[in-house]
mmCIF file of C-alpha atoms in Angstrom:
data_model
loop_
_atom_site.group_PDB
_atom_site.id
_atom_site.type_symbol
_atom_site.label_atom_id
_atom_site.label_comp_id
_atom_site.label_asym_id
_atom_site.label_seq_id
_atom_site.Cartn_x
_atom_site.Cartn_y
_atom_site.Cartn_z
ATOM 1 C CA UNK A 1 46.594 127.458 104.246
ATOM 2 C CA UNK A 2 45.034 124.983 101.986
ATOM 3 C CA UNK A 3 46.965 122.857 99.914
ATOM 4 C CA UNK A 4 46.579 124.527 96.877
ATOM 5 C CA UNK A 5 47.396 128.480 97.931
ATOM 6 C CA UNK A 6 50.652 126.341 99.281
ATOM 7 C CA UNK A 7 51.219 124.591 96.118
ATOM 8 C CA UNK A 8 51.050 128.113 94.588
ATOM 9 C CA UNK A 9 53.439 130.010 97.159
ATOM 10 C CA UNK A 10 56.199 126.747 95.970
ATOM 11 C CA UNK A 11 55.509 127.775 92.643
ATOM 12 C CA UNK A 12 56.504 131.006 92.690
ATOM 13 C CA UNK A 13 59.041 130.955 95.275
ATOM 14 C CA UNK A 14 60.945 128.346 92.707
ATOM 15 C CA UNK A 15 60.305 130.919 90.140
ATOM 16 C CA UNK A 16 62.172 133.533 92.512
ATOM 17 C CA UNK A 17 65.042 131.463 92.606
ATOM 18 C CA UNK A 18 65.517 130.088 89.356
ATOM 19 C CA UNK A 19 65.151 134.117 88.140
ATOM 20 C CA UNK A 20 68.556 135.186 90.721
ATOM 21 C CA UNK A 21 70.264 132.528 89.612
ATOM 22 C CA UNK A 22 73.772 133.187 87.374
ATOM 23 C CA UNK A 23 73.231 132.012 83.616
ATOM 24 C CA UNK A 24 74.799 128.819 82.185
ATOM 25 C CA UNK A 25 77.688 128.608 80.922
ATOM 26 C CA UNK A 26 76.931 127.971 76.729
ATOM 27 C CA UNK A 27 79.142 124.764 75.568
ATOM 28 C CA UNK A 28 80.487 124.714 72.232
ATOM 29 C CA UNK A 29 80.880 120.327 71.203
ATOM 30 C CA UNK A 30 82.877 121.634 68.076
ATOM 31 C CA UNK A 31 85.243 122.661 70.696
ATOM 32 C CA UNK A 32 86.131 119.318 71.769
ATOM 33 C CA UNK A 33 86.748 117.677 68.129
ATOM 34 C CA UNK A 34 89.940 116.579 67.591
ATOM 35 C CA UNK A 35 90.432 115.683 63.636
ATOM 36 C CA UNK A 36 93.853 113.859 64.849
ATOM 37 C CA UNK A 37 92.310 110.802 66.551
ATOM 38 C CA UNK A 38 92.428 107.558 64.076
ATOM 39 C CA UNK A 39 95.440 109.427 62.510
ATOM 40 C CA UNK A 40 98.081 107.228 63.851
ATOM 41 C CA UNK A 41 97.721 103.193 64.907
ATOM 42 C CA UNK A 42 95.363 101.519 62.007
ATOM 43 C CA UNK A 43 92.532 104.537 62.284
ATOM 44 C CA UNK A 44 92.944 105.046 58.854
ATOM 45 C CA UNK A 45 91.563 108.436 59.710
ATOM 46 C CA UNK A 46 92.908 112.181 57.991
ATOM 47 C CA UNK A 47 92.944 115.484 59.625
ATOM 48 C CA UNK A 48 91.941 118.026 56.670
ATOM 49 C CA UNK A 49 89.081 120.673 56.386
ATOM 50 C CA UNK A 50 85.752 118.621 55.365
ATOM 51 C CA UNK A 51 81.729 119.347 56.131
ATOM 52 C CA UNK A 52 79.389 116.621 56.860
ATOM 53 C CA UNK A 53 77.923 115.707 53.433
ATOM 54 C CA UNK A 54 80.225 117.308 51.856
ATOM 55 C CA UNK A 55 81.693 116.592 48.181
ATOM 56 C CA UNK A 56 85.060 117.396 48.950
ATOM 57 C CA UNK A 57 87.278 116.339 51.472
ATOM 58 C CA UNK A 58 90.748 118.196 51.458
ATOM 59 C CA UNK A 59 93.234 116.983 53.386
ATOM 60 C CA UNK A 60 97.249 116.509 53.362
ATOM 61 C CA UNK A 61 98.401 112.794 52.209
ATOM 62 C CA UNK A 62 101.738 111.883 53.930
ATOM 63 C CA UNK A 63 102.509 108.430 51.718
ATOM 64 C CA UNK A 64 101.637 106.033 48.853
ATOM 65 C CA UNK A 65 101.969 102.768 50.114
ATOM 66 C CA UNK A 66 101.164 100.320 52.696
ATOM 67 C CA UNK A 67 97.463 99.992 54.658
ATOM 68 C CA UNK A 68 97.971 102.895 56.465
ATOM 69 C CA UNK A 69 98.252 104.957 53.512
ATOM 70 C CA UNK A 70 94.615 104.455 52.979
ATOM 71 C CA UNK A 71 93.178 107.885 54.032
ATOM 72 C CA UNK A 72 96.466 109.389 53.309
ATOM 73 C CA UNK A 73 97.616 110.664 56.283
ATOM 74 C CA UNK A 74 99.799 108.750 58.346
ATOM 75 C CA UNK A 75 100.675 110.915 61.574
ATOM 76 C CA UNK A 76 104.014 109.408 62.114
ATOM 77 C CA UNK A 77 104.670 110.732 58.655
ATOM 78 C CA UNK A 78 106.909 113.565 58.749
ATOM 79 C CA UNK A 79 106.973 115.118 54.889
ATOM 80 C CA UNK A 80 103.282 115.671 52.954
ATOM 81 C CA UNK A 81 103.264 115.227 49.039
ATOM 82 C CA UNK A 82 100.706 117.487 48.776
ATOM 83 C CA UNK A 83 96.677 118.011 49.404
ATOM 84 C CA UNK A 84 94.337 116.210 47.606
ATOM 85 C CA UNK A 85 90.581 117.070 47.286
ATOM 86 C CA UNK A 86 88.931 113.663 48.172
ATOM 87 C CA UNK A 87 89.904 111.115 50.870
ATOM 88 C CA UNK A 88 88.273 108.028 52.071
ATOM 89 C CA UNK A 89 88.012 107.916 56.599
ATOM 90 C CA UNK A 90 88.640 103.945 58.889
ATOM 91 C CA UNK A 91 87.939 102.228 55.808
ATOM 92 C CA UNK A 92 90.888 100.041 56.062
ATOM 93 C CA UNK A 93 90.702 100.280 51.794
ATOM 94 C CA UNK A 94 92.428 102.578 49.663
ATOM 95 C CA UNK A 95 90.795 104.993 47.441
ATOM 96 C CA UNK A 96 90.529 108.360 46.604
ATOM 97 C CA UNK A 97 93.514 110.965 46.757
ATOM 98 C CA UNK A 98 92.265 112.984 43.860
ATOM 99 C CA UNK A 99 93.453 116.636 42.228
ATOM 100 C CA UNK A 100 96.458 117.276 44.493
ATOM 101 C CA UNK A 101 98.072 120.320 44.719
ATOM 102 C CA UNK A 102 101.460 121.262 46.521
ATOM 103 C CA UNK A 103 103.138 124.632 46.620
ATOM 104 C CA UNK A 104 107.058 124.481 46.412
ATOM 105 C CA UNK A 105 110.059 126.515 46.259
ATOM 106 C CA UNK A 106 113.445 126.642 44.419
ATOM 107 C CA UNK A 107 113.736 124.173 41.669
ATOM 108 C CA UNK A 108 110.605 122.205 40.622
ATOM 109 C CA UNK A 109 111.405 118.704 40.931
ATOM 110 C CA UNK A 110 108.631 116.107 39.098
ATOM 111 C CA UNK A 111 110.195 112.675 39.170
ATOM 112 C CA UNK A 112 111.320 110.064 42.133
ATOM 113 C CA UNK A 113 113.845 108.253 41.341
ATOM 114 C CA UNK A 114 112.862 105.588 43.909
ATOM 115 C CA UNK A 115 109.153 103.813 42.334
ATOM 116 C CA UNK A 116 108.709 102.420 46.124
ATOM 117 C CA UNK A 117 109.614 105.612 48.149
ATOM 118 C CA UNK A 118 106.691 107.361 50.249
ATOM 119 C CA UNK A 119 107.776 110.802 49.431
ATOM 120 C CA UNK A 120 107.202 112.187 45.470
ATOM 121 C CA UNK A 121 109.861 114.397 44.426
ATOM 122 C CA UNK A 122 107.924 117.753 45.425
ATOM 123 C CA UNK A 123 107.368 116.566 48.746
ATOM 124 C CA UNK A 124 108.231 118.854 51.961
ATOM 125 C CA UNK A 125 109.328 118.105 55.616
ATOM 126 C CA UNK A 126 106.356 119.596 58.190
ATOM 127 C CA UNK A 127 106.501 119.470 61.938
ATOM 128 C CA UNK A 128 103.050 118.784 64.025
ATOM 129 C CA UNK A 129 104.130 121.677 66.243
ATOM 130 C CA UNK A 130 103.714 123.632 62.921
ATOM 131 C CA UNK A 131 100.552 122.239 62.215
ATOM 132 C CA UNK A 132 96.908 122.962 63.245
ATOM 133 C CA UNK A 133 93.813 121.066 62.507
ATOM 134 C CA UNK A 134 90.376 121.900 63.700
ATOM 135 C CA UNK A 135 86.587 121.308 62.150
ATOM 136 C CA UNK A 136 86.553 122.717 58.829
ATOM 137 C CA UNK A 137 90.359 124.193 59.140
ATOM 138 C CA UNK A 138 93.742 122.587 58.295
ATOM 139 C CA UNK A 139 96.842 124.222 58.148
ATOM 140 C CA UNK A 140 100.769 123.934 57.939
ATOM 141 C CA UNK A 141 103.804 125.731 57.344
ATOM 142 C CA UNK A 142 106.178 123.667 56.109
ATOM 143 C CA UNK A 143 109.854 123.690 57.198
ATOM 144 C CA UNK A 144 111.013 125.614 54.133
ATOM 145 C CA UNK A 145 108.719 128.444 55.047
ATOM 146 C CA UNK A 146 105.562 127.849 52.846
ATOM 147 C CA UNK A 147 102.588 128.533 55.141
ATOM 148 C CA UNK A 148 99.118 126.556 53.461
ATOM 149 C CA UNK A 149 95.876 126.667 55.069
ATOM 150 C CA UNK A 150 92.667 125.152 53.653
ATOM 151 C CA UNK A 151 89.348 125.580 54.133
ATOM 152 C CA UNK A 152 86.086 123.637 52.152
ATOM 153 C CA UNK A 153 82.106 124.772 51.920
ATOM 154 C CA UNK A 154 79.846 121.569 50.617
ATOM 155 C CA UNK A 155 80.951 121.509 47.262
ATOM 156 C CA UNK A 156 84.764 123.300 47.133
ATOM 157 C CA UNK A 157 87.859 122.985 48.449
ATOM 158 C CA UNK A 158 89.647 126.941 49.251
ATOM 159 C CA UNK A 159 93.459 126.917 49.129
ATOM 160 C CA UNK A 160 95.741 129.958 50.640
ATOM 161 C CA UNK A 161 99.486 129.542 50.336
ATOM 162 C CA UNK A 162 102.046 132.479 52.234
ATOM 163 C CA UNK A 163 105.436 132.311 50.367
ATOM 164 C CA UNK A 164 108.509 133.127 51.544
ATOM 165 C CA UNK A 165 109.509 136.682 50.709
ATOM 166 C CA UNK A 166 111.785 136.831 47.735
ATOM 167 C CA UNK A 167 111.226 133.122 47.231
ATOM 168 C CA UNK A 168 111.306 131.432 43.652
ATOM 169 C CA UNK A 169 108.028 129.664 44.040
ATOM 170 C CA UNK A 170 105.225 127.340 41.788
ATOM 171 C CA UNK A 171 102.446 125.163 42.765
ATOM 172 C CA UNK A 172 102.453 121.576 41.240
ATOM 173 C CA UNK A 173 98.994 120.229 40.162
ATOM 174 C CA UNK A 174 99.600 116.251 40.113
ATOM 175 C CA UNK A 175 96.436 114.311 38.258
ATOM 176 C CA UNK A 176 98.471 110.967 38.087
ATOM 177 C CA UNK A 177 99.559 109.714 41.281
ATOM 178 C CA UNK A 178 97.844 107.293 42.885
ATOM 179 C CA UNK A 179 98.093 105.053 46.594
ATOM 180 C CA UNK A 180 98.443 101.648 46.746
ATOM 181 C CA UNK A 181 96.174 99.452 44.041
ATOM 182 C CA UNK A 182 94.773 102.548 42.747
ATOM 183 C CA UNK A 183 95.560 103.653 39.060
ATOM 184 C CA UNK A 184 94.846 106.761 37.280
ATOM 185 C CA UNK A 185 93.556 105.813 34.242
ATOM 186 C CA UNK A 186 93.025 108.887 32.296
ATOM 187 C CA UNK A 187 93.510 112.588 32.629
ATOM 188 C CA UNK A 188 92.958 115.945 31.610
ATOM 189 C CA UNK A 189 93.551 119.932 31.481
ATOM 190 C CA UNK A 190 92.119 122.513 30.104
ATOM 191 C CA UNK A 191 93.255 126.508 30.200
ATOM 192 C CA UNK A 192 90.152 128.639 30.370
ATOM 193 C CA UNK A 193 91.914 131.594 30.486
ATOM 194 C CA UNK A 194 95.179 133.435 32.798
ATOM 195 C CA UNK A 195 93.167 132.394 36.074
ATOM 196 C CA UNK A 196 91.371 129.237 35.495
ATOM 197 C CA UNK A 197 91.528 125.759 34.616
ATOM 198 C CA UNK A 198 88.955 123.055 34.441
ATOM 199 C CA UNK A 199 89.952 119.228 34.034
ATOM 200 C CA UNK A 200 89.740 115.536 35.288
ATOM 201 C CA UNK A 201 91.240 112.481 36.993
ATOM 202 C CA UNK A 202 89.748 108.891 36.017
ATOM 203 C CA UNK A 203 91.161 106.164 37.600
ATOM 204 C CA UNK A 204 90.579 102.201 38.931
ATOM 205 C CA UNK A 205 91.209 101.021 42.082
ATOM 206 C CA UNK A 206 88.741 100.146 45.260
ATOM 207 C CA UNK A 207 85.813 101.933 42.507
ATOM 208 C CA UNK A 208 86.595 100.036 39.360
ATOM 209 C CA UNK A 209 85.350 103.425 37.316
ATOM 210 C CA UNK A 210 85.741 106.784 39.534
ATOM 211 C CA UNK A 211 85.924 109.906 37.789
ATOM 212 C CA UNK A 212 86.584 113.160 39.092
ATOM 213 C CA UNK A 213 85.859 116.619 37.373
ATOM 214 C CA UNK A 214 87.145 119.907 38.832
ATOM 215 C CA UNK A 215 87.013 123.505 37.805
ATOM 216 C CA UNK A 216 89.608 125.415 39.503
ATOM 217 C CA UNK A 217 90.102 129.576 39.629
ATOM 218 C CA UNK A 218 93.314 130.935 41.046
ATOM 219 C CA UNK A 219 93.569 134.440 42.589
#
């Protein structure tokens, strides 16, 4: 046999082989993500539902103050003040936090009484074994029953909030408050009709002029 009739009868005899063999196993890397890590220490990291490019960025924000409210999210936090349609990720500034929403139940409470306390007046108590956070997915249900999951695509931010039967419910819709340095400096709604509102938050802080416009349907 001549090398090249034996270089052949390799050939195929690999081909043999490779064609018995059992098919790989297909890995998903999305499966590994864990939005958590940079959430606690000084990550300055937050959990929510974002896509890479994407305009909004909706995530829950735990506190106001200090540098490791910067994103927001603080994971030693235990109550959330609501979920906010921007947020700013390890930047160690503070920025951002803009158009937050928060369901609620029983009477709807608008002002702290403390100017220095983490928590706004609507805020509610959460447990992380209530909590789930994956690429593109956030969701909570809060220890007075109010289940909230969010979802974005590039441009929007998709809320979904499961009451508790027979509850007296509302959603608040905060424009003013602000973390840290950051001020709101002007805002504004408008009713479009029974399902929709349109509006916007300008305010000073990290970006001396940052203005944010939002049109927002309800089901």
């Amino acid at each position: 046999m001549n090398l090249q009739k034996f270089l052949l009868l390799s050939s195929l005899m690999y081909t043999f082989g490779c064609t018995g063999a059992d098919k790989l196993e297909i890995i998903n890397p999305v499966a590994y993500v864990d939005p958590y890590i940079g959430t606690g220490g000084h990550g300055h990291t937050f959990p929510g539902a974002t896509l890479p490019h994407g305009m909004v960025q909706l995530s829950p924000d735990t506190r106001l103050f200090g540098w490791d409210a910067c994103s927001g999210y603080y994971y030693e936090d235990s109550t959330i003040n609501g979920f906010s349609h921007t947020h700013v990720s390890g930047t160690g500034c503070c920025d951002y936090g803009d158009v937050l929403l928060m369901p609620t139940v029983g009477e709807q409470r608008y002002q702290t009484t403390d100017p220095q306390s983490q928590q706004l007046a609507y805020s509610s108590a959460f447990s992380h074994e209530n909590e789930t956070a994956e690429p593109g997915y956030y969701s909570v249900t809060f220890d007075n029953g109010i289940k909230t999951e969010l979802t974005v695509t590039s441009r929007c931010g998709m809320h979904a909030y499961q009451y508790p039967v027979h509850s007296v419910h509302g959603l608040t819709l905060d424009l003013t408050t602000a973390r840290n340095w950051d001020r709101t400096v002007m805002t504004s709604i408008k009713k479009i009709n029974n399902r929709t509102i349109q509006g916007y938050r300008k305010s000073t802080g990290w970006a001396k002029e940052h203005n944010v416009y939002f049109f927002m349907e309800f089901s």
